[in-house]
Amino acid sequence: MTLQQPKITPKPLPSIAEYGPHAIEVQDLTFGYNTSASSSMVKENSSNVLHNLNLTLPTGSRCLLIGANGSGKSTLLRILAGRHLTQQPVKVLGLNSFRDTKLNFHRAYLDCDWGMTSIAFVGASVPMMADIPVHKMMERLQNSYPERRDELAMMLGIDLNWRMHQLSDGQRRRVQILLGLVRPFKILLLDEITTSLDVCVRQDLLKWLVKESDERGATILYATHIFDGLDDWASHLFYLTNKGTCGWQGKMEDLEVYKELKANNHPAKMLSIAEHWLRKELEESRAKNEYEKAQYAGMELDPTDRQGGYASGRNIPMEETTTTGGVKRQGRLSDLMGNAGKMDSHR
Ligand SMILES: Nc1ncnc2c1ncn2[C@@H]1O[C@H](COP(=O)(O)OP(=O)(O)OP(=O)(O)O)[C@@H](O)[C@H]1O
């Protein structure tokens, strides 16, 4: 599994000035996607995904990002990864997350899109089909940190001679993780990357991440819907509501529900916490939908008011006898177009 390849002495990474106790600092962040011709990051816009969001994460913490589908977790992670420009500056390791390129040497971001390409006439998210061995992928980077690469390959069960085009989804995901983690990071942003991993590899990866934050002081923010094995993993939680606001953030031990679950030795604490928050949201949004449906039912329009009803003349008497004894039809689009009575010739 290990390779005999020349070790490259890695170039010293650009240093980062002292930035205080917080690896991430987000203040009053409002963000929306540019779905119209007008500007995207409009401050007061109902289509914004994130609203007046504050997030501070201490250096060395492991934080789980919890939120319903569509609440904006991936959006937030992409902003922290410097993929989206925001009006309000977002600080990662004390630097502007979008503008400061030094961050690229200290920040790792892993999401589900890696290893997929878009191919015209086939579609997006097609697995990468290049016939290339794992050890040739980002070769210089791998050879700069051979011990770390071998440790990760061992932990993830990767054979460095695997060829990319022959891999299963889970194997491709493991290679992504190896390449994403091989350079020692100060901050790691994970957007549900463990979905296709088997249970053992997932557990080993979670354990390895704990070691990274405990021993090297790395900060980890992890968005997931899978809570197996995470009961004692996180030091912090961030709950993103379905309105794109902060529902709760802080240390696990400051969360009342967690304290209760821990005291009762609950077997699935994280799952219960997530369900406790998300179930409430779901019930509220179901009640809102029911209410709106009931309101709408009271206001239902006469079907003939719709386009093609009165508008096209259906309230006009439909037929009238012509001087020649034929029947002239009215109230149809053809009448409005000026060819009323044309049907006469067919009678
Ligand atoms: N590129 C984009 N352009 C326009 N809207 C987007 C884009 N990406 C995401 N959105 C919208 O932003 C909102 C938040 O999406 P996001 O992917 O951040 O949610 P999420 O919390 O990660 O969801 P999930 O748990 O399903 O992955 C959704 O309403 C989504 O439709």
Coordinates of C-alpha atoms and ligand atoms in Angstrom, one line a residue:
M1 CA 0.0 0.0 0.0
T2 CA 2.9 2.4 0.7
L3 CA 4.9 3.7 -2.2
Q4 CA 8.6 4.2 -2.7
Q5 CA 8.6 7.6 -4.2
P6 CA 11.0 10.5 -3.7
K7 CA 9.9 12.7 -0.8
I8 CA 9.5 16.3 -1.8
T9 CA 10.4 18.9 0.8
P10 CA 7.2 20.9 1.1
K11 CA 7.5 24.6 0.5
P12 CA 6.9 26.4 3.8
L13 CA 3.2 27.4 4.0
P14 CA 2.4 31.1 4.0
S15 CA 2.2 32.1 7.7
I16 CA -0.9 33.5 9.2
A17 CA -0.8 36.3 11.8
E18 CA -2.1 35.8 15.3
Y19 CA -5.9 35.9 15.0
G20 CA -7.3 35.5 18.5
P21 CA -9.3 32.7 20.0
H22 CA -11.8 32.2 17.2
A23 CA -11.1 30.3 14.0
I24 CA -14.4 31.4 12.5
E25 CA -16.1 34.7 13.0
V26 CA -19.3 35.5 11.1
Q27 CA -21.3 38.6 12.0
D28 CA -24.7 39.7 10.7
L29 CA -24.3 37.7 7.5
T30 CA -27.2 37.9 5.0
F31 CA -26.8 36.1 1.8
G32 CA -28.9 35.1 -1.2
Y33 CA -28.1 33.6 -4.6
N34 CA -28.2 35.7 -7.7
T35 CA -31.2 34.2 -9.4
S36 CA -32.3 37.3 -11.2
A37 CA -30.5 39.9 -13.3
S38 CA -30.3 42.2 -10.3
S39 CA -27.6 42.0 -7.6
S40 CA -27.5 38.8 -5.5
M41 CA -26.5 39.8 -2.1
V42 CA -29.3 42.2 -1.5
K43 CA -29.7 42.8 2.1
E44 CA -33.4 42.8 2.7
N45 CA -34.7 40.2 0.3
S46 CA -37.1 37.4 1.2
S47 CA -35.3 35.1 -1.2
N48 CA -32.1 35.3 0.9
V49 CA -30.9 31.9 2.2
L50 CA -29.0 33.2 5.3
H51 CA -30.4 36.0 7.5
N52 CA -28.4 38.1 10.0
L53 CA -26.3 35.1 10.9
N54 CA -23.7 35.2 13.7
L55 CA -21.3 32.3 14.2
T56 CA -18.1 32.2 16.3
L57 CA -16.2 29.0 16.6
P58 CA -13.2 28.7 19.0
T59 CA -9.9 27.3 17.6
G60 CA -9.6 23.6 18.1
S61 CA -13.4 23.0 18.3
R62 CA -15.3 20.3 16.5
C63 CA -18.7 21.6 15.6
L64 CA -21.7 19.8 14.1
L65 CA -23.8 22.0 11.8
I66 CA -27.4 20.8 12.0
G67 CA -30.3 22.0 9.9
A68 CA -33.1 20.7 7.7
N69 CA -32.8 20.2 4.0
G70 CA -32.5 23.6 2.3
S71 CA -31.7 25.5 5.5
G72 CA -28.4 26.7 4.0
K73 CA -25.7 24.5 5.6
S74 CA -23.9 23.9 2.3
T75 CA -24.3 27.6 1.4
L76 CA -22.7 28.6 4.8
L77 CA -19.9 26.1 4.3
R78 CA -19.2 27.3 0.8
I79 CA -19.1 30.9 2.1
L80 CA -16.5 29.9 4.7
A81 CA -14.6 28.0 2.0
G82 CA -14.3 31.2 0.0
R83 CA -16.6 30.1 -2.8
H84 CA -19.2 32.9 -2.5
L85 CA -18.6 36.6 -2.2
T86 CA -20.6 38.2 0.6
Q87 CA -21.4 41.8 1.5
Q88 CA -20.4 41.3 5.1
P89 CA -16.8 40.1 5.4
V90 CA -16.5 36.6 6.8
K91 CA -13.4 35.9 8.9
V92 CA -11.7 32.5 8.8
L93 CA -8.5 32.2 10.8
G94 CA -8.7 36.0 11.1
L95 CA -8.6 36.5 7.3
N96 CA -11.2 37.5 4.7
S97 CA -12.6 34.1 3.7
F98 CA -13.2 35.1 0.0
R99 CA -10.3 37.4 -0.7
D100 CA -7.3 36.0 1.2
T101 CA -5.6 33.4 -0.9
K102 CA -3.2 32.4 2.0
L103 CA -6.2 30.6 3.5
N104 CA -6.1 28.0 0.7
F105 CA -2.9 26.5 2.3
H106 CA -4.6 26.2 5.7
R107 CA -8.2 25.5 5.0
A108 CA -9.6 22.2 3.7
Y109 CA -13.1 21.9 2.2
L110 CA -14.7 18.7 1.2
D111 CA -18.1 18.3 -0.3
C112 CA -20.1 15.8 -2.3
D113 CA -19.2 17.1 -5.7
W114 CA -15.6 16.0 -5.9
G115 CA -14.8 13.3 -8.4
M116 CA -17.7 14.3 -10.5
T117 CA -17.6 16.2 -13.8
S118 CA -20.2 17.8 -16.0
I119 CA -20.3 16.4 -19.5
A120 CA -22.4 18.1 -22.2
F121 CA -25.4 15.9 -23.3
V122 CA -24.8 13.5 -20.4
G123 CA -25.3 15.8 -17.5
A124 CA -23.8 17.0 -14.2
S125 CA -22.2 14.8 -11.6
V126 CA -20.8 12.1 -13.9
P127 CA -18.1 10.1 -12.1
M128 CA -14.6 11.1 -13.2
M129 CA -13.5 8.5 -15.8
A130 CA -9.8 9.2 -16.1
D131 CA -7.6 6.1 -16.1
I132 CA -5.1 7.4 -13.6
P133 CA -3.7 5.7 -10.4
V134 CA -4.5 7.3 -7.0
H135 CA -0.8 8.0 -6.4
K136 CA -0.7 10.2 -9.5
M137 CA -3.5 12.4 -8.3
M138 CA -2.1 15.7 -6.9
E139 CA 1.2 13.8 -6.9
R140 CA 3.3 16.7 -5.7
L141 CA 1.1 17.3 -2.7
Q142 CA 1.0 13.6 -1.8
N143 CA 4.8 13.4 -2.0
S144 CA 5.2 16.4 0.2
Y145 CA 3.5 14.6 3.1
P146 CA 4.2 10.9 2.4
E147 CA 3.9 9.8 6.1
R148 CA 0.6 11.6 6.4
R149 CA -0.6 10.2 3.0
D150 CA 0.3 6.7 4.1
E151 CA -1.4 7.1 7.4
L152 CA -4.6 8.3 5.7
A153 CA -4.4 5.5 3.0
M154 CA -4.1 2.9 5.8
M155 CA -7.0 4.4 7.8
L156 CA -9.2 4.8 4.7
G157 CA -8.2 1.4 3.2
I158 CA -6.9 2.8 0.0
D159 CA -4.6 1.1 -2.4
L160 CA -2.5 3.8 -4.0
N161 CA -2.4 1.8 -7.2
W162 CA -6.2 1.9 -7.6
R163 CA -7.2 3.4 -10.9
M164 CA -9.7 6.2 -10.6
H165 CA -12.0 5.0 -13.5
Q166 CA -12.5 1.6 -11.9
L167 CA -13.6 2.8 -8.4
S168 CA -17.0 2.5 -6.7
D169 CA -18.6 5.6 -5.3
G170 CA -17.4 4.8 -1.8
Q171 CA -13.8 4.2 -3.0
R172 CA -13.8 7.4 -5.0
R173 CA -15.1 9.2 -1.9
R174 CA -12.2 7.8 0.2
V175 CA -9.7 9.1 -2.4
Q176 CA -11.3 12.5 -2.2
I177 CA -10.9 12.4 1.6
L178 CA -7.3 11.4 1.4
L179 CA -6.4 14.2 -1.1
G180 CA -8.4 16.7 0.9
L181 CA -6.8 15.9 4.2
V182 CA -3.2 15.2 3.2
R183 CA -2.0 18.7 3.7
P184 CA -2.1 19.5 7.5
F185 CA -5.0 22.0 7.8
K186 CA -5.9 24.5 10.4
I187 CA -9.5 24.5 9.5
L188 CA -11.6 21.8 7.9
L189 CA -15.1 22.3 6.4
L190 CA -17.0 19.0 5.8
D191 CA -20.2 18.9 3.8
E192 CA -21.6 15.4 4.4
I193 CA -18.9 13.4 2.9
T194 CA -19.4 10.2 4.8
T195 CA -22.6 9.1 3.1
S196 CA -21.0 6.4 0.9
L197 CA -18.4 5.2 3.4
D198 CA -18.9 1.9 5.1
V199 CA -19.4 1.9 8.8
C200 CA -15.8 1.0 9.9
V201 CA -14.1 3.5 7.6
R202 CA -16.6 6.2 8.8
Q203 CA -15.9 5.5 12.5
D204 CA -12.1 5.4 11.9
L205 CA -12.3 8.7 10.0
L206 CA -14.3 10.3 12.8
K207 CA -11.8 9.1 15.4
W208 CA -8.9 10.4 13.2
L209 CA -10.6 13.9 13.1
V210 CA -10.8 14.0 16.9
K211 CA -7.1 13.3 17.0
E212 CA -6.4 16.1 14.5
S213 CA -8.3 18.7 16.6
D214 CA -7.0 17.4 20.0
E215 CA -3.3 17.1 19.0
R216 CA -2.9 19.8 16.3
G217 CA -5.6 22.2 17.4
A218 CA -7.4 22.0 14.1
T219 CA -10.9 23.4 13.9
I220 CA -13.6 21.3 12.2
L221 CA -17.1 22.3 11.1
Y222 CA -19.1 19.3 9.9
A223 CA -22.6 19.4 8.3
T224 CA -24.4 16.1 8.4
H225 CA -27.7 14.3 8.6
I226 CA -26.2 11.1 9.8
F227 CA -25.7 11.1 13.6
D228 CA -24.4 7.5 14.2
G229 CA -21.2 7.6 16.2
L230 CA -21.4 11.3 16.8
D231 CA -22.8 11.4 20.3
D232 CA -19.5 12.2 22.0
W233 CA -17.7 13.5 18.9
A234 CA -18.6 17.2 18.8
S235 CA -17.4 19.9 21.3
H236 CA -19.9 22.5 19.8
L237 CA -23.2 22.6 17.9
F238 CA -24.6 25.1 15.5
Y239 CA -28.3 24.8 14.6
L240 CA -29.3 26.5 11.4
T241 CA -33.1 27.0 11.3
N242 CA -35.2 26.6 8.1
K243 CA -35.3 30.4 8.0
G244 CA -31.5 30.7 7.6
T245 CA -31.0 32.1 11.1
C246 CA -29.1 30.7 14.1
G247 CA -31.4 28.6 16.2
W248 CA -28.7 27.7 18.8
Q249 CA -24.9 27.7 19.0
G250 CA -22.5 26.9 21.7
K251 CA -20.8 24.2 23.7
M252 CA -22.5 20.8 23.9
E253 CA -22.3 20.8 27.6
D254 CA -24.3 24.1 27.7
L255 CA -27.3 22.6 25.9
E256 CA -30.0 21.6 28.3
V257 CA -31.4 18.9 26.2
Y258 CA -28.0 17.3 25.8
K259 CA -27.5 17.5 29.6
E260 CA -30.8 15.7 30.2
L261 CA -30.0 13.0 27.5
K262 CA -26.6 12.5 29.0
A263 CA -27.9 12.1 32.5
N264 CA -30.4 9.5 31.3
N265 CA -27.6 7.7 29.4
H266 CA -29.7 8.1 26.2
P267 CA -28.3 5.7 23.4
A268 CA -28.7 8.3 20.5
K269 CA -28.2 11.7 21.9
M270 CA -27.3 13.6 18.8
L271 CA -30.2 12.1 16.8
S272 CA -32.6 13.1 19.6
I273 CA -31.2 16.7 19.7
A274 CA -31.5 17.1 15.9
E275 CA -35.0 15.6 15.9
H276 CA -36.1 17.8 18.8
W277 CA -35.1 20.9 16.7
L278 CA -36.1 19.8 13.2
R279 CA -39.4 18.1 14.2
K280 CA -40.6 21.4 15.7
E281 CA -39.8 23.2 12.5
L282 CA -41.5 20.6 10.4
E283 CA -44.7 20.7 12.4
E284 CA -44.7 24.5 12.2
S285 CA -44.3 24.5 8.5
R286 CA -47.0 21.8 8.1
A287 CA -49.4 23.9 10.2
K288 CA -48.5 27.0 8.1
N289 CA -49.2 25.1 4.8
E290 CA -52.5 23.8 6.2
Y291 CA -53.5 27.3 7.2
E292 CA -52.6 28.7 3.8
K293 CA -54.5 25.9 2.0
A294 CA -57.6 26.7 4.1
Q295 CA -57.3 30.4 3.3
Y296 CA -56.9 29.7 -0.4
A297 CA -59.9 27.3 -0.4
G298 CA -62.2 30.1 0.9
M299 CA -61.0 32.4 -1.9
E300 CA -61.2 29.9 -4.8
L301 CA -62.1 31.6 -8.0
D302 CA -65.0 30.7 -10.4
P303 CA -63.2 28.5 -13.0
T304 CA -64.6 30.7 -15.8
D305 CA -62.7 33.7 -14.4
R306 CA -59.5 32.0 -15.4
Q307 CA -57.8 32.8 -18.7
G308 CA -59.8 31.3 -21.5
G309 CA -63.1 31.8 -19.5
Y310 CA -64.9 35.2 -19.6
A311 CA -61.8 36.7 -21.0
S312 CA -62.3 34.8 -24.3
G313 CA -65.9 35.7 -24.4
R314 CA -67.7 32.6 -22.9
N315 CA -70.3 34.8 -21.3
I316 CA -71.5 36.1 -24.6
P317 CA -74.5 34.2 -26.0
M318 CA -72.9 31.4 -28.0
E319 CA -75.1 31.3 -31.1
E320 CA -77.1 33.7 -33.2
T321 CA -79.1 33.1 -36.4
T322 CA -77.8 34.9 -39.4
T323 CA -79.9 36.6 -42.1
T324 CA -79.2 33.7 -44.4
G325 CA -80.5 31.3 -41.8
G326 CA -77.1 30.0 -40.8
V327 CA -75.9 29.9 -37.3
K328 CA -73.3 32.5 -36.4
R329 CA -71.1 31.4 -33.5
Q330 CA -69.8 34.0 -31.1
G331 CA -67.8 34.1 -27.9
R332 CA -64.9 32.2 -29.3
L333 CA -61.3 33.2 -30.0
S334 CA -62.1 33.0 -33.7
D335 CA -64.8 35.8 -33.2
L336 CA -62.2 38.0 -31.6
M337 CA -59.8 37.4 -34.4
G338 CA -62.4 38.7 -36.9
N339 CA -63.5 35.5 -38.6
A340 CA -66.8 35.1 -36.8
G341 CA -69.4 33.2 -38.8
K342 CA -66.8 31.3 -40.7
M343 CA -68.5 28.1 -39.6
D344 CA -71.5 29.1 -41.7
S345 CA -69.7 28.0 -44.9
H346 CA -69.5 24.4 -43.5
R347 CA -73.2 24.1 -42.8
Ligands
LIG1 N1 -26.4 27.6 -6.7 C1 -27.6 27.9 -6.2 N2 -28.4 28.8 -6.8 C2 -29.6 29.2 -6.3 N3 -30.1 28.7 -5.2 C3 -29.4 27.8 -4.5 C4 -28.1 27.4 -5.0 N4 -27.6 26.5 -4.1 C5 -28.5 26.4 -3.1 N5 -29.6 27.1 -3.4 C6 -30.8 27.3 -2.5 O1 -30.3 27.7 -1.3 C7 -31.1 27.1 -0.3 C8 -30.1 26.4 0.7 O2 -29.5 25.4 0.0 P1 -28.3 24.6 0.7 O3 -27.8 23.6 -0.3 O4 -27.3 25.5 1.3 O5 -29.1 23.8 1.9 P2 -28.6 22.6 2.8 O6 -29.0 23.0 4.2 O7 -27.2 22.3 2.6 O8 -29.6 21.5 2.3 P3 -29.4 19.9 2.4 O9 -29.4 19.5 3.8 O10 -30.5 19.4 1.6 O11 -28.0 19.6 1.7 C9 -32.1 26.2 -0.9 O12 -33.3 26.8 -1.0 C10 -31.5 26.0 -2.3 O13 -32.5 25.8 -3.3

